């Protein structure tokens, strides 16, 4: 089973996504963190399940109703480690650099 690590940027993204929801729907804000954390755990057993993108990175699509989230990650096979680099809402234009 692969080791799962979140970058500081990914944690900041989680904060940003929940802050966006907290005033209008606090329950959804809490559920969002749980949803993303649960979905990302699949990468422990199936680290290459996400769709490939540039620079040997992958994206895991996390559905939530009609929309959802996307987790950008890398899989370091030599260390059997998944690094979650960033998380965004599907309606956001892309990952911030």
C-alpha positions as YAML, in Angstrom:
chain: A
units: angstrom
residues:
- id: 1
  name: UNK
  ca: [0.00, 0.00, 0.00]
- id: 2
  name: UNK
  ca: [1.35, 3.41, -0.99]
- id: 3
  name: UNK
  ca: [2.05, 6.13, 1.55]
- id: 4
  name: UNK
  ca: [-0.12, 9.24, 1.18]
- id: 5
  name: UNK
  ca: [1.26, 12.73, 1.82]
- id: 6
  name: UNK
  ca: [-0.44, 16.12, 1.46]
- id: 7
  name: UNK
  ca: [1.66, 19.14, 0.47]
- id: 8
  name: UNK
  ca: [1.21, 22.37, 2.41]
- id: 9
  name: UNK
  ca: [-0.39, 23.82, -0.72]
- id: 10
  name: UNK
  ca: [-2.99, 21.01, -0.74]
- id: 11
  name: UNK
  ca: [-3.83, 21.79, 2.90]
- id: 12
  name: UNK
  ca: [-4.17, 25.47, 1.96]
- id: 13
  name: UNK
  ca: [-6.48, 24.49, -0.89]
- id: 14
  name: UNK
  ca: [-8.68, 22.52, 1.53]
- id: 15
  name: UNK
  ca: [-8.87, 25.57, 3.79]
- id: 16
  name: UNK
  ca: [-9.75, 27.79, 0.83]
- id: 17
  name: UNK
  ca: [-12.46, 25.42, -0.42]
- id: 18
  name: UNK
  ca: [-14.07, 25.10, 3.01]
- id: 19
  name: UNK
  ca: [-13.79, 28.83, 3.74]
- id: 20
  name: UNK
  ca: [-15.75, 29.45, 0.55]
- id: 21
  name: UNK
  ca: [-18.62, 27.28, 1.88]
- id: 22
  name: UNK
  ca: [-18.50, 27.97, 5.62]
- id: 23
  name: UNK
  ca: [-20.72, 31.08, 5.66]
- id: 24
  name: UNK
  ca: [-23.42, 29.78, 3.33]
- id: 25
  name: UNK
  ca: [-23.41, 26.06, 4.15]
- id: 26
  name: UNK
  ca: [-21.32, 24.97, 7.16]
- id: 27
  name: UNK
  ca: [-22.47, 21.35, 6.84]
- id: 28
  name: UNK
  ca: [-21.29, 21.21, 3.22]
- id: 29
  name: UNK
  ca: [-17.96, 22.74, 4.26]
- id: 30
  name: UNK
  ca: [-17.38, 19.94, 6.77]
- id: 31
  name: UNK
  ca: [-18.60, 17.27, 4.36]
- id: 32
  name: UNK
  ca: [-16.25, 18.57, 1.67]
- id: 33
  name: UNK
  ca: [-13.14, 17.78, 3.68]
- id: 34
  name: UNK
  ca: [-14.47, 14.32, 4.50]
- id: 35
  name: UNK
  ca: [-15.43, 13.66, 0.88]
- id: 36
  name: UNK
  ca: [-12.02, 14.66, -0.47]
- id: 37
  name: UNK
  ca: [-10.09, 12.77, 2.23]
- id: 38
  name: UNK
  ca: [-12.12, 9.62, 1.65]
- id: 39
  name: UNK
  ca: [-11.77, 9.80, -2.14]
- id: 40
  name: UNK
  ca: [-8.01, 10.37, -1.98]
- id: 41
  name: UNK
  ca: [-7.49, 7.23, 0.13]
- id: 42
  name: UNK
  ca: [-8.14, 5.12, -2.98]
- id: 43
  name: UNK
  ca: [-4.72, 6.26, -4.15]
- id: 44
  name: UNK
  ca: [-3.10, 4.20, -1.40]
- id: 45
  name: UNK
  ca: [-4.15, 1.00, -3.19]
- id: 46
  name: UNK
  ca: [-4.44, 2.32, -6.74]
- id: 47
  name: UNK
  ca: [-1.93, 5.17, -7.13]
- id: 48
  name: UNK
  ca: [-2.19, 5.33, -10.90]
- id: 49
  name: UNK
  ca: [-5.99, 5.47, -11.11]
- id: 50
  name: UNK
  ca: [-6.03, 9.21, -11.86]
- id: 51
  name: UNK
  ca: [-5.90, 10.57, -15.38]
- id: 52
  name: UNK
  ca: [-2.42, 11.50, -16.59]
- id: 53
  name: UNK
  ca: [-1.58, 15.17, -17.12]
- id: 54
  name: UNK
  ca: [1.67, 17.01, -17.87]
- id: 55
  name: UNK
  ca: [5.03, 16.42, -16.18]
- id: 56
  name: UNK
  ca: [4.21, 12.90, -14.93]
- id: 57
  name: UNK
  ca: [1.41, 14.26, -12.74]
- id: 58
  name: UNK
  ca: [-2.05, 12.80, -12.42]
- id: 59
  name: UNK
  ca: [-5.52, 14.12, -11.52]
- id: 60
  name: UNK
  ca: [-8.10, 12.33, -9.42]
- id: 61
  name: UNK
  ca: [-11.65, 13.47, -10.15]
- id: 62
  name: UNK
  ca: [-13.80, 13.54, -6.99]
- id: 63
  name: UNK
  ca: [-17.52, 13.70, -7.76]
- id: 64
  name: UNK
  ca: [-20.02, 15.61, -5.68]
- id: 65
  name: UNK
  ca: [-23.44, 15.81, -7.23]
- id: 66
  name: UNK
  ca: [-23.31, 17.71, -10.51]
- id: 67
  name: UNK
  ca: [-19.83, 19.05, -9.80]
- id: 68
  name: UNK
  ca: [-16.90, 18.01, -7.66]
- id: 69
  name: UNK
  ca: [-13.20, 18.46, -7.07]
- id: 70
  name: UNK
  ca: [-9.90, 17.55, -8.70]
- id: 71
  name: UNK
  ca: [-6.80, 16.50, -6.78]
- id: 72
  name: UNK
  ca: [-3.46, 16.96, -8.55]
- id: 73
  name: UNK
  ca: [-0.88, 14.43, -7.42]
- id: 74
  name: UNK
  ca: [2.33, 12.62, -8.24]
- id: 75
  name: UNK
  ca: [3.17, 9.01, -7.64]
- id: 76
  name: UNK
  ca: [6.77, 8.25, -6.75]
- id: 77
  name: UNK
  ca: [6.97, 4.51, -7.51]
- id: 78
  name: UNK
  ca: [10.52, 4.14, -6.15]
- id: 79
  name: UNK
  ca: [9.27, 5.31, -2.73]
- id: 80
  name: UNK
  ca: [5.72, 3.96, -3.15]
- id: 81
  name: UNK
  ca: [4.44, 7.41, -2.19]
- id: 82
  name: UNK
  ca: [1.53, 9.52, -3.43]
- id: 83
  name: UNK
  ca: [1.99, 13.26, -2.97]
- id: 84
  name: UNK
  ca: [-1.19, 15.34, -3.13]
- id: 85
  name: UNK
  ca: [0.03, 18.61, -4.63]
- id: 86
  name: UNK
  ca: [-3.15, 20.69, -5.00]
- id: 87
  name: UNK
  ca: [-6.94, 20.48, -4.87]
- id: 88
  name: UNK
  ca: [-9.45, 22.60, -6.73]
- id: 89
  name: UNK
  ca: [-13.15, 22.71, -7.47]
- id: 90
  name: UNK
  ca: [-14.00, 21.44, -10.95]
- id: 91
  name: UNK
  ca: [-15.46, 24.82, -11.86]
- id: 92
  name: UNK
  ca: [-12.18, 26.60, -11.15]
- id: 93
  name: UNK
  ca: [-10.19, 27.26, -14.30]
- id: 94
  name: UNK
  ca: [-7.06, 25.40, -13.23]
- id: 95
  name: UNK
  ca: [-4.49, 24.91, -10.53]
- id: 96
  name: UNK
  ca: [-2.85, 28.09, -9.24]
- id: 97
  name: UNK
  ca: [0.89, 28.23, -9.79]
...
